[in-house]
Each structure stands twice: as C-alpha cells, then as structure tokens.
PDB file of C-alpha atoms in Angstrom:
ATOM      1  CA  HIS A   1      84.319  67.755 139.647  1.00 92.00           C
ATOM      2  CA  LEU A   2      80.836  68.633 140.884  1.00 94.00           C
ATOM      3  CA  PHE A   3      77.953  66.482 142.063  1.00 95.00           C
ATOM      4  CA  ALA A   4      74.313  67.485 141.551  1.00 94.00           C
ATOM      5  CA  VAL A   5      71.303  65.774 143.084  1.00 94.00           C
ATOM      6  CA  SER A   6      69.047  66.186 140.039  1.00 93.00           C
ATOM      7  CA  HIS A   7      69.342  66.351 136.262  1.00 92.00           C
ATOM      8  CA  GLU A   8      67.689  69.767 136.196  1.00 91.00           C
ATOM      9  CA  ASN A   9      70.385  71.086 138.534  1.00 92.00           C
ATOM     10  CA  VAL A  10      72.963  69.855 136.014  1.00 94.00           C
ATOM     11  CA  LYS A  11      71.220  71.653 133.146  1.00 93.00           C
ATOM     12  CA  LYS A  12      71.088  74.861 135.175  1.00 92.00           C
ATOM     13  CA  ALA A  13      74.769  74.647 136.167  1.00 94.00           C
ATOM     14  CA  ILE A  14      75.809  74.185 132.539  1.00 95.00           C
ATOM     15  CA  SER A  15      73.495  76.954 131.271  1.00 95.00           C
ATOM     16  CA  LEU A  16      74.928  79.369 133.839  1.00 95.00           C
ATOM     17  CA  GLY A  17      78.459  78.554 132.785  1.00 95.00           C
ATOM     18  CA  ILE A  18      79.405  77.098 136.172  1.00 95.00           C
ATOM     19  CA  CYS A  19      80.957  74.061 134.528  1.00 93.00           C
ATOM     20  CA  GLY A  20      80.983  71.931 131.413  1.00 93.00           C
ATOM     21  CA  ASN A  21      79.019  68.716 131.022  1.00 91.00           C
ATOM     22  CA  GLU A  22      82.138  66.603 131.668  1.00 91.00           C
ATOM     23  CA  LYS A  23      82.745  68.279 135.032  1.00 93.00           C
ATOM     24  CA  ILE A  24      79.456  67.416 136.750  1.00 95.00           C
ATOM     25  CA  SER A  25      77.619  64.202 137.620  1.00 93.00           C
ATOM     26  CA  VAL A  26      74.148  63.405 138.940  1.00 94.00           C
ATOM     27  CA  VAL A  27      73.999  61.451 142.180  1.00 94.00           C
ATOM     28  CA  HIS A  28      70.491  61.346 143.575  1.00 93.00           C
ATOM     29  CA  SER A  29      70.220  62.079 147.267  1.00 91.00           C
ATOM     30  CA  GLY A  30      69.542  58.772 148.990  1.00 93.00           C
ATOM     31  CA  ILE A  31      67.730  57.706 152.152  1.00 95.00           C
ATOM     32  CA  ASP A  32      67.962  54.781 154.539  1.00 94.00           C
ATOM     33  CA  VAL A  33      64.816  52.963 153.437  1.00 94.00           C
ATOM     34  CA  LYS A  34      64.995  50.410 156.267  1.00 92.00           C
ATOM     35  CA  LYS A  35      64.642  53.221 158.796  1.00 92.00           C
ATOM     36  CA  PHE A  36      61.252  54.077 157.310  1.00 94.00           C
ATOM     37  CA  GLU A  37      60.122  50.516 156.647  1.00 90.00           C
ATOM     38  CA  ASN A  38      60.471  49.616 160.321  1.00 89.00           C
ATOM     39  CA  THR A  39      58.737  52.467 162.096  1.00 95.00           C
ATOM     40  CA  ILE A  40      55.529  53.036 164.035  1.00 96.00           C
ATOM     41  CA  SER A  41      51.981  52.680 162.718  1.00 96.00           C
ATOM     42  CA  LYS A  42      49.839  55.536 161.444  1.00 97.00           C
ATOM     43  CA  GLU A  43      47.526  55.129 164.429  1.00 97.00           C
ATOM     44  CA  GLN A  44      50.387  55.369 166.932  1.00 97.00           C
ATOM     45  CA  ALA A  45      51.963  58.336 165.120  1.00 98.00           C
ATOM     46  CA  LYS A  46      48.669  60.245 165.272  1.00 98.00           C
ATOM     47  CA  LEU A  47      48.107  59.239 168.891  1.00 97.00           C
ATOM     48  CA  ASN A  48      51.528  60.692 169.771  1.00 97.00           C
ATOM     49  CA  PHE A  49      50.139  64.068 168.683  1.00 97.00           C
ATOM     50  CA  GLY A  50      46.797  63.540 170.413  1.00 97.00           C
ATOM     51  CA  ILE A  51      44.979  63.044 167.104  1.00 98.00           C
ATOM     52  CA  SER A  52      42.282  60.434 166.575  1.00 97.00           C
ATOM     53  CA  SER A  53      43.040  57.854 163.887  1.00 95.00           C
ATOM     54  CA  GLU A  54      39.878  58.852 161.956  1.00 96.00           C
ATOM     55  CA  ILE A  55      40.898  62.502 161.556  1.00 98.00           C
ATOM     56  CA  PRO A  56      42.827  63.263 158.348  1.00 98.00           C
ATOM     57  CA  VAL A  57      46.244  64.866 158.764  1.00 98.00           C
ATOM     58  CA  VAL A  58      47.967  66.975 156.126  1.00 98.00           C
ATOM     59  CA  GLY A  59      51.620  67.641 156.813  1.00 98.00           C
ATOM     60  CA  MET A  60      54.744  69.329 155.538  1.00 98.00           C
ATOM     61  CA  VAL A  61      58.411  69.071 156.492  1.00 98.00           C
ATOM     62  CA  ALA A  62      60.420  72.167 155.603  1.00 97.00           C
ATOM     63  CA  CYS A  63      62.685  74.902 156.867  1.00 97.00           C
ATOM     64  CA  PHE A  64      60.701  78.077 157.574  1.00 98.00           C
ATOM     65  CA  LYS A  65      62.253  80.203 154.827  1.00 98.00           C
ATOM     66  CA  GLU A  66      61.064  81.825 151.600  1.00 97.00           C
ATOM     67  CA  GLN A  67      62.296  78.978 149.371  1.00 97.00           C
ATOM     68  CA  LYS A  68      59.888  76.535 151.029  1.00 98.00           C
ATOM     69  CA  ALA A  69      56.909  78.955 150.994  1.00 98.00           C
ATOM     70  CA  PRO A  70      55.552  77.733 154.349  1.00 98.00           C
ATOM     71  CA  LEU A  71      52.935  80.497 154.433  1.00 98.00           C
ATOM     72  CA  ASP A  72      51.381  78.834 151.389  1.00 98.00           C
ATOM     73  CA  PHE A  73      50.931  75.728 153.532  1.00 98.00           C
ATOM     74  CA  VAL A  74      49.116  77.769 156.166  1.00 98.00           C
ATOM     75  CA  GLU A  75      46.885  79.237 153.458  1.00 98.00           C
ATOM     76  CA  ILE A  76      46.198  75.728 152.166  1.00 98.00           C
ATOM     77  CA  GLY A  77      45.247  74.702 155.696  1.00 98.00           C
ATOM     78  CA  HIS A  78      42.898  77.673 156.010  1.00 98.00           C
ATOM     79  CA  ARG A  79      41.034  76.780 152.824  1.00 98.00           C
ATOM     80  CA  LEU A  80      40.933  73.066 153.607  1.00 98.00           C
ATOM     81  CA  LYS A  81      39.426  73.817 157.016  1.00 97.00           C
ATOM     82  CA  GLU A  82      36.594  75.661 155.281  1.00 96.00           C
ATOM     83  CA  LYS A  83      35.774  72.465 153.373  1.00 96.00           C
ATOM     84  CA  ILE A  84      36.629  69.755 155.920  1.00 97.00           C
ATOM     85  CA  LYS A  85      35.572  70.404 159.503  1.00 94.00           C
ATOM     86  CA  ASP A  86      37.673  67.726 161.207  1.00 96.00           C
ATOM     87  CA  ILE A  87      41.197  67.984 159.820  1.00 98.00           C
ATOM     88  CA  LYS A  88      44.612  68.605 161.374  1.00 98.00           C
ATOM     89  CA  PHE A  89      47.901  69.993 160.081  1.00 98.00           C
ATOM     90  CA  ILE A  90      51.452  69.201 161.121  1.00 98.00           C
ATOM     91  CA  LEU A  91      54.279  71.519 160.114  1.00 98.00           C
ATOM     92  CA  VAL A  92      57.732  70.149 160.915  1.00 98.00           C
ATOM     93  CA  GLY A  93      60.684  72.533 160.979  1.00 98.00           C
ATOM     94  CA  ASP A  94      61.682  75.988 162.118  1.00 98.00           C
ATOM     95  CA  GLY A  95      63.370  79.113 160.851  1.00 98.00           C
ATOM     96  CA  ILE A  96      63.210  82.848 160.306  1.00 98.00           C
ATOM     97  CA  LEU A  97      59.539  82.849 159.266  1.00 98.00           C
ATOM     98  CA  ARG A  98      58.256  81.157 162.417  1.00 98.00           C
ATOM     99  CA  ASP A  99      56.801  84.335 163.948  1.00 98.00           C
ATOM    100  CA  VAL A 100      54.998  85.194 160.713  1.00 98.00           C
ATOM    101  CA  ILE A 101      53.643  81.659 160.447  1.00 98.00           C
ATOM    102  CA  GLU A 102      52.374  81.680 164.020  1.00 98.00           C
ATOM    103  CA  LYS A 103      50.671  85.050 163.488  1.00 98.00           C
ATOM    104  CA  LYS A 104      48.936  83.811 160.343  1.00 98.00           C
ATOM    105  CA  ILE A 105      47.747  80.641 162.098  1.00 98.00           C
ATOM    106  CA  TYR A 106      46.366  82.783 164.931  1.00 98.00           C
ATOM    107  CA  GLU A 107      44.748  85.191 162.451  1.00 98.00           C
ATOM    108  CA  TYR A 108      42.957  82.289 160.771  1.00 98.00           C
ATOM    109  CA  ARG A 109      41.933  80.857 164.172  1.00 97.00           C
ATOM    110  CA  LEU A 110      43.678  77.604 163.390  1.00 97.00           C
ATOM    111  CA  SER A 111      45.709  77.305 166.590  1.00 97.00           C
ATOM    112  CA  ASP A 112      43.793  74.166 167.638  1.00 97.00           C
ATOM    113  CA  ASP A 113      44.320  72.553 164.258  1.00 98.00           C
ATOM    114  CA  PHE A 114      47.997  73.293 163.545  1.00 98.00           C
ATOM    115  CA  ILE A 115      50.883  71.511 165.226  1.00 98.00           C
ATOM    116  CA  LEU A 116      54.318  73.117 164.883  1.00 98.00           C
ATOM    117  CA  THR A 117      56.846  70.511 165.971  1.00 98.00           C
ATOM    118  CA  GLY A 118      60.015  72.568 165.611  1.00 97.00           C
ATOM    119  CA  TRP A 119      63.218  70.820 164.512  1.00 97.00           C
ATOM    120  CA  ARG A 120      63.012  67.040 164.893  1.00 96.00           C
ATOM    121  CA  ARG A 121      65.494  64.195 164.463  1.00 95.00           C
ATOM    122  CA  ASP A 122      62.858  61.438 164.550  1.00 96.00           C
ATOM    123  CA  ILE A 123      61.056  62.216 161.304  1.00 96.00           C
ATOM    124  CA  GLU A 124      60.443  58.493 160.765  1.00 97.00           C
ATOM    125  CA  LYS A 125      58.069  58.660 163.753  1.00 97.00           C
ATOM    126  CA  ILE A 126      56.254  61.773 162.529  1.00 98.00           C
ATOM    127  CA  LEU A 127      55.653  61.136 158.839  1.00 98.00           C
ATOM    128  CA  PRO A 128      53.446  58.076 159.454  1.00 98.00           C
ATOM    129  CA  ALA A 129      50.846  60.472 160.940  1.00 98.00           C
ATOM    130  CA  PHE A 130      50.438  62.188 157.559  1.00 98.00           C
ATOM    131  CA  ASP A 131      47.539  61.188 155.308  1.00 98.00           C
ATOM    132  CA  VAL A 132      48.894  63.543 152.632  1.00 98.00           C
ATOM    133  CA  ASN A 133      52.417  64.932 152.369  1.00 98.00           C
ATOM    134  CA  VAL A 134      52.675  68.446 150.939  1.00 98.00           C
ATOM    135  CA  LEU A 135      55.676  70.456 149.771  1.00 98.00           C
ATOM    136  CA  THR A 136      55.133  74.046 148.600  1.00 98.00           C
ATOM    137  CA  SER A 137      58.746  74.849 147.621  1.00 98.00           C
ATOM    138  CA  LEU A 138      59.587  77.453 144.980  1.00 97.00           C
ATOM    139  CA  TRP A 139      62.710  75.520 143.983  1.00 95.00           C
ATOM    140  CA  GLU A 140      64.495  72.401 145.196  1.00 94.00           C
ATOM    141  CA  GLY A 141      67.584  70.262 144.910  1.00 91.00           C
ATOM    142  CA  LEU A 142      66.121  66.849 145.608  1.00 93.00           C
ATOM    143  CA  PRO A 143      63.950  66.815 148.749  1.00 95.00           C
ATOM    144  CA  ARG A 144      64.437  63.701 150.831  1.00 95.00           C
ATOM    145  CA  VAL A 145      61.078  64.111 152.537  1.00 97.00           C
ATOM    146  CA  ILE A 146      59.365  63.090 149.285  1.00 98.00           C
ATOM    147  CA  LEU A 147      61.434  59.911 149.287  1.00 97.00           C
ATOM    148  CA  GLU A 148      60.765  59.247 152.962  1.00 97.00           C
ATOM    149  CA  ALA A 149      57.018  59.767 152.587  1.00 98.00           C
ATOM    150  CA  GLY A 150      57.145  57.617 149.456  1.00 97.00           C
ATOM    151  CA  ILE A 151      58.581  54.635 151.326  1.00 97.00           C
ATOM    152  CA  LEU A 152      55.754  55.067 153.851  1.00 97.00           C
ATOM    153  CA  LEU A 153      53.154  54.951 151.037  1.00 97.00           C
ATOM    154  CA  ILE A 154      51.873  58.457 151.794  1.00 98.00           C
ATOM    155  CA  PRO A 155      50.172  60.235 148.860  1.00 98.00           C
ATOM    156  CA  GLN A 156      51.876  63.472 147.886  1.00 98.00           C
ATOM    157  CA  VAL A 157      50.959  66.851 146.478  1.00 98.00           C
ATOM    158  CA  VAL A 158      54.085  68.905 145.779  1.00 98.00           C
ATOM    159  CA  SER A 159      55.093  71.969 143.793  1.00 98.00           C
ATOM    160  CA  ASN A 160      56.050  71.537 140.155  1.00 98.00           C
ATOM    161  CA  VAL A 161      59.708  72.552 140.514  1.00 96.00           C
ATOM    162  CA  ASP A 162      63.038  71.059 139.488  1.00 92.00           C
ATOM    163  CA  GLY A 163      63.965  68.462 142.126  1.00 92.00           C
ATOM    164  CA  ASN A 164      60.361  67.493 142.844  1.00 96.00           C
ATOM    165  CA  ARG A 165      59.836  66.569 139.196  1.00 94.00           C
ATOM    166  CA  GLU A 166      62.762  64.172 139.441  1.00 93.00           C
ATOM    167  CA  ILE A 167      60.679  61.990 141.764  1.00 95.00           C
ATOM    168  CA  ILE A 168      56.994  62.773 141.230  1.00 97.00           C
ATOM    169  CA  GLU A 169      55.268  62.159 137.889  1.00 97.00           C
ATOM    170  CA  ASN A 170      52.035  64.115 137.836  1.00 98.00           C
ATOM    171  CA  GLY A 171      48.972  61.880 137.890  1.00 97.00           C
ATOM    172  CA  VAL A 172      51.148  58.759 137.906  1.00 97.00           C
ATOM    173  CA  ASN A 173      52.707  58.481 141.368  1.00 97.00           C
ATOM    174  CA  GLY A 174      51.557  61.763 142.927  1.00 98.00           C
ATOM    175  CA  PHE A 175      50.514  65.280 142.002  1.00 98.00           C
ATOM    176  CA  LEU A 176      52.548  68.278 140.836  1.00 98.00           C
ATOM    177  CA  VAL A 177      51.031  71.717 141.351  1.00 98.00           C
ATOM    178  CA  GLU A 178      52.378  75.072 140.205  1.00 98.00           C
ATOM    179  CA  PRO A 179      53.992  77.084 143.031  1.00 98.00           C
ATOM    180  CA  HIS A 180      51.606  79.453 144.870  1.00 98.00           C
ATOM    181  CA  ASP A 181      48.523  77.819 143.239  1.00 98.00           C
ATOM    182  CA  ILE A 182      46.667  77.373 146.512  1.00 98.00           C
ATOM    183  CA  ASP A 183      43.390  76.292 144.909  1.00 98.00           C
ATOM    184  CA  ALA A 184      45.122  73.514 142.982  1.00 98.00           C
ATOM    185  CA  PHE A 185      46.892  72.286 146.114  1.00 98.00           C
ATOM    186  CA  VAL A 186      43.590  72.171 147.974  1.00 98.00           C
ATOM    187  CA  GLU A 187      41.860  70.378 145.110  1.00 98.00           C
ATOM    188  CA  LYS A 188      44.527  67.668 144.839  1.00 98.00           C
ATOM    189  CA  ILE A 189      44.764  67.158 148.600  1.00 98.00           C
ATOM    190  CA  ILE A 190      41.003  66.628 148.826  1.00 98.00           C
ATOM    191  CA  TYR A 191      41.230  64.245 145.875  1.00 98.00           C
ATOM    192  CA  CYS A 192      43.852  62.199 147.734  1.00 98.00           C
ATOM    193  CA  LEU A 193      41.696  62.067 150.863  1.00 98.00           C
ATOM    194  CA  GLU A 194      38.539  61.101 148.985  1.00 97.00           C
ATOM    195  CA  ASN A 195      40.003  58.588 146.506  1.00 97.00           C
ATOM    196  CA  PRO A 196      42.044  56.080 148.517  1.00 95.00           C
ATOM    197  CA  ASP A 197      41.827  53.359 145.844  1.00 96.00           C
ATOM    198  CA  VAL A 198      43.386  55.590 143.192  1.00 95.00           C
ATOM    199  CA  VAL A 199      46.149  56.972 145.378  1.00 96.00           C
ATOM    200  CA  ARG A 200      46.944  53.473 146.614  1.00 96.00           C
ATOM    201  CA  VAL A 201      48.144  52.732 143.087  1.00 97.00           C
ATOM    202  CA  PHE A 202      50.086  56.027 142.984  1.00 97.00           C
ATOM    203  CA  VAL A 203      51.995  55.397 146.200  1.00 97.00           C
ATOM    204  CA  ARG A 204      52.985  51.853 145.263  1.00 97.00           C
ATOM    205  CA  LYS A 205      54.373  53.089 141.956  1.00 96.00           C
ATOM    206  CA  LEU A 206      56.353  55.744 143.789  1.00 96.00           C
ATOM    207  CA  ARG A 207      57.804  53.328 146.335  1.00 96.00           C
ATOM    208  CA  LYS A 208      58.889  51.008 143.533  1.00 95.00           C
ATOM    209  CA  LYS A 209      60.687  53.942 141.881  1.00 94.00           C
ATOM    210  CA  ILE A 210      62.480  54.898 145.096  1.00 94.00           C
ATOM    211  CA  TYR A 211      63.962  51.465 145.777  1.00 92.00           C
ATOM    212  CA  GLY A 212      67.401  51.283 144.233  1.00 79.00           C
ATOM    213  CA  ASP A 213      68.046  54.650 142.621  1.00 85.00           C
ATOM    214  CA  PHE A 214      67.184  56.690 145.709  1.00 94.00           C
ATOM    215  CA  GLU A 215      68.626  54.423 148.406  1.00 94.00           C
ATOM    216  CA  ILE A 216      71.534  55.716 150.471  1.00 94.00           C
ATOM    217  CA  ASN A 217      73.753  52.720 149.649  1.00 93.00           C
ATOM    218  CA  ASN A 218      73.352  53.426 145.951  1.00 93.00           C
ATOM    219  CA  MET A 219      74.235  57.081 146.535  1.00 94.00           C
ATOM    220  CA  ILE A 220      77.419  56.107 148.377  1.00 95.00           C
ATOM    221  CA  TYR A 221      78.378  53.596 145.673  1.00 94.00           C
ATOM    222  CA  LEU A 222      78.025  56.190 142.890  1.00 94.00           C
ATOM    223  CA  ILE A 223      80.069  58.799 144.786  1.00 95.00           C
ATOM    224  CA  GLU A 224      82.834  56.314 145.558  1.00 96.00           C
ATOM    225  CA  ARG A 225      82.885  55.101 141.947  1.00 94.00           C
ATOM    226  CA  LYS A 226      83.300  58.643 140.664  1.00 94.00           C
ATOM    227  CA  TYR A 227      86.114  59.308 143.151  1.00 94.00           C
ATOM    228  CA  ARG A 228      87.915  56.201 141.890  1.00 95.00           C
ATOM    229  CA  GLU A 229      87.483  57.335 138.279  1.00 92.00           C
ATOM    230  CA  LEU A 230      88.891  60.751 139.112  1.00 92.00           C
ATOM    231  CA  GLU A 231      91.756  59.194 141.032  1.00 92.00           C
ATOM    232  CA  LYS A 232      92.734  57.086 138.010  1.00 90.00           C
ATOM    233  CA  THR A 233      92.587  60.181 135.801  1.00 87.00           C
ATOM    234  CA  LEU A 234      94.954  62.027 138.134  1.00 86.00           C
ATOM    235  CA  GLU A 235      97.302  59.061 138.293  1.00 84.00           C
ATOM    236  CA  GLY A 236      97.393  59.007 134.486  1.00 76.00           C
ATOM    237  CA  LYS A 237      98.605  62.585 134.489  1.00 68.00           C
TER     238      LYS A 237
END
C-alpha cells in the first residue's frame, strides 16, 4: 500500500499505472502547529538578521535545485528592488545551485539585500521575519513551509502546481501564480505588501484550514489507522 501527500499525487500515480486506486491513500503531510504558535515576534526575527522592523522582507525556504526554481526567486527580488527601494530577501536552504544563485545575486548587485542562511533547523525562528512567503517550485508533493507560514499568518504567493494547490486557493487564502511567471509573482507580492487589510482575511482563512487536517497528530493517526486496516486484511487471509 502506498501513501501520497496530496490528491493530485494520487491521480498521477494511478494515471502512470504505478498502482490502482485501492492501493494508495492520501495522508497530508502534517506539522507541529504548537512549535509555530509559540515562537518569536516578527520584530525579533528581523532584528536577528539585522533588519529594521519597518523594512519589508520577502522570503523563500527551498532546496537549491531545479525543482524549486530558486533562480526565479532571485529574478523576483531583482524586479522588486526596482520598484521598492527598501526591501530585503531571505533565502533559506542550500544545494547544487548555490554557486549559480550567488553569481546572479552579485550580477544584480543585490548582495546587500539578499540573505542566504544555508540549511537551518530553527525555521520557526526565521519564518516570522517574512512579510510574504514565496515558493517558486515547478512541482511539489505537499510543501510544509506553506503550512508553517500559514500558522504564522504570513501572506503567500506560490506557484500553481500540484501540492501547492492542495493548500492555497487563489484569491481566497493566498495567491497561485504560474511557474516562471516572474511578473505575476512580483505583482502579487506587491499587492500583499500594499493591502494588509485584504491579506489579513486571507491568512486567517488559511490558518483555519491548516488546523486539523494538516496537523502532525492527525497525520500520525491516519497512518496508524491505515496500518491497522491492512493488518486486519492480512490476518483475514
């Protein structure tokens, strides 16, 4: 029996002939919501990076590989900087594209505005610094960073791909943008920064959606329940 973290992953597995419908179940990837409810303030998180509380921060958490399209995030930063003088960018992660990313940041003269944190295990202390969470992925399973940012009431602009659509409803609790559409990403990020009253409604809707279905205890319960079902089936044989 297989587990998938999103319904679209199930559809793809069945369409590719990997398994039949009866051999796969959806169990959404869950997070420890309490860990993100009881963390540091936005002001402290920004201060930890030497950023003033008034300066907007756009961030992304992703492995530096083609799937996540991190160079798109650098391009987004370049175009945002042309429109907003005082703005900072935090890119959390590492990987094979790091050298390319650093070169592009240097080429765009954004070295003073980009913070590359490398791999971190204290993401709950970094995400609060974000005023907008971005994810430029070309495909996904079910990205936990969207859930984590959602608990922290951070507005989100993410790519319109499989796992992201499982969480974000475009124009309802965040924004979905087609992969590689840099102009659309920039437009929606600026909208989030300039319309706090609207996005305040978005983020509260998203947090309400996350509680329950996307909590780690619910994930564990569903996995254990399926194991028990399978165990009974085997015993019957």
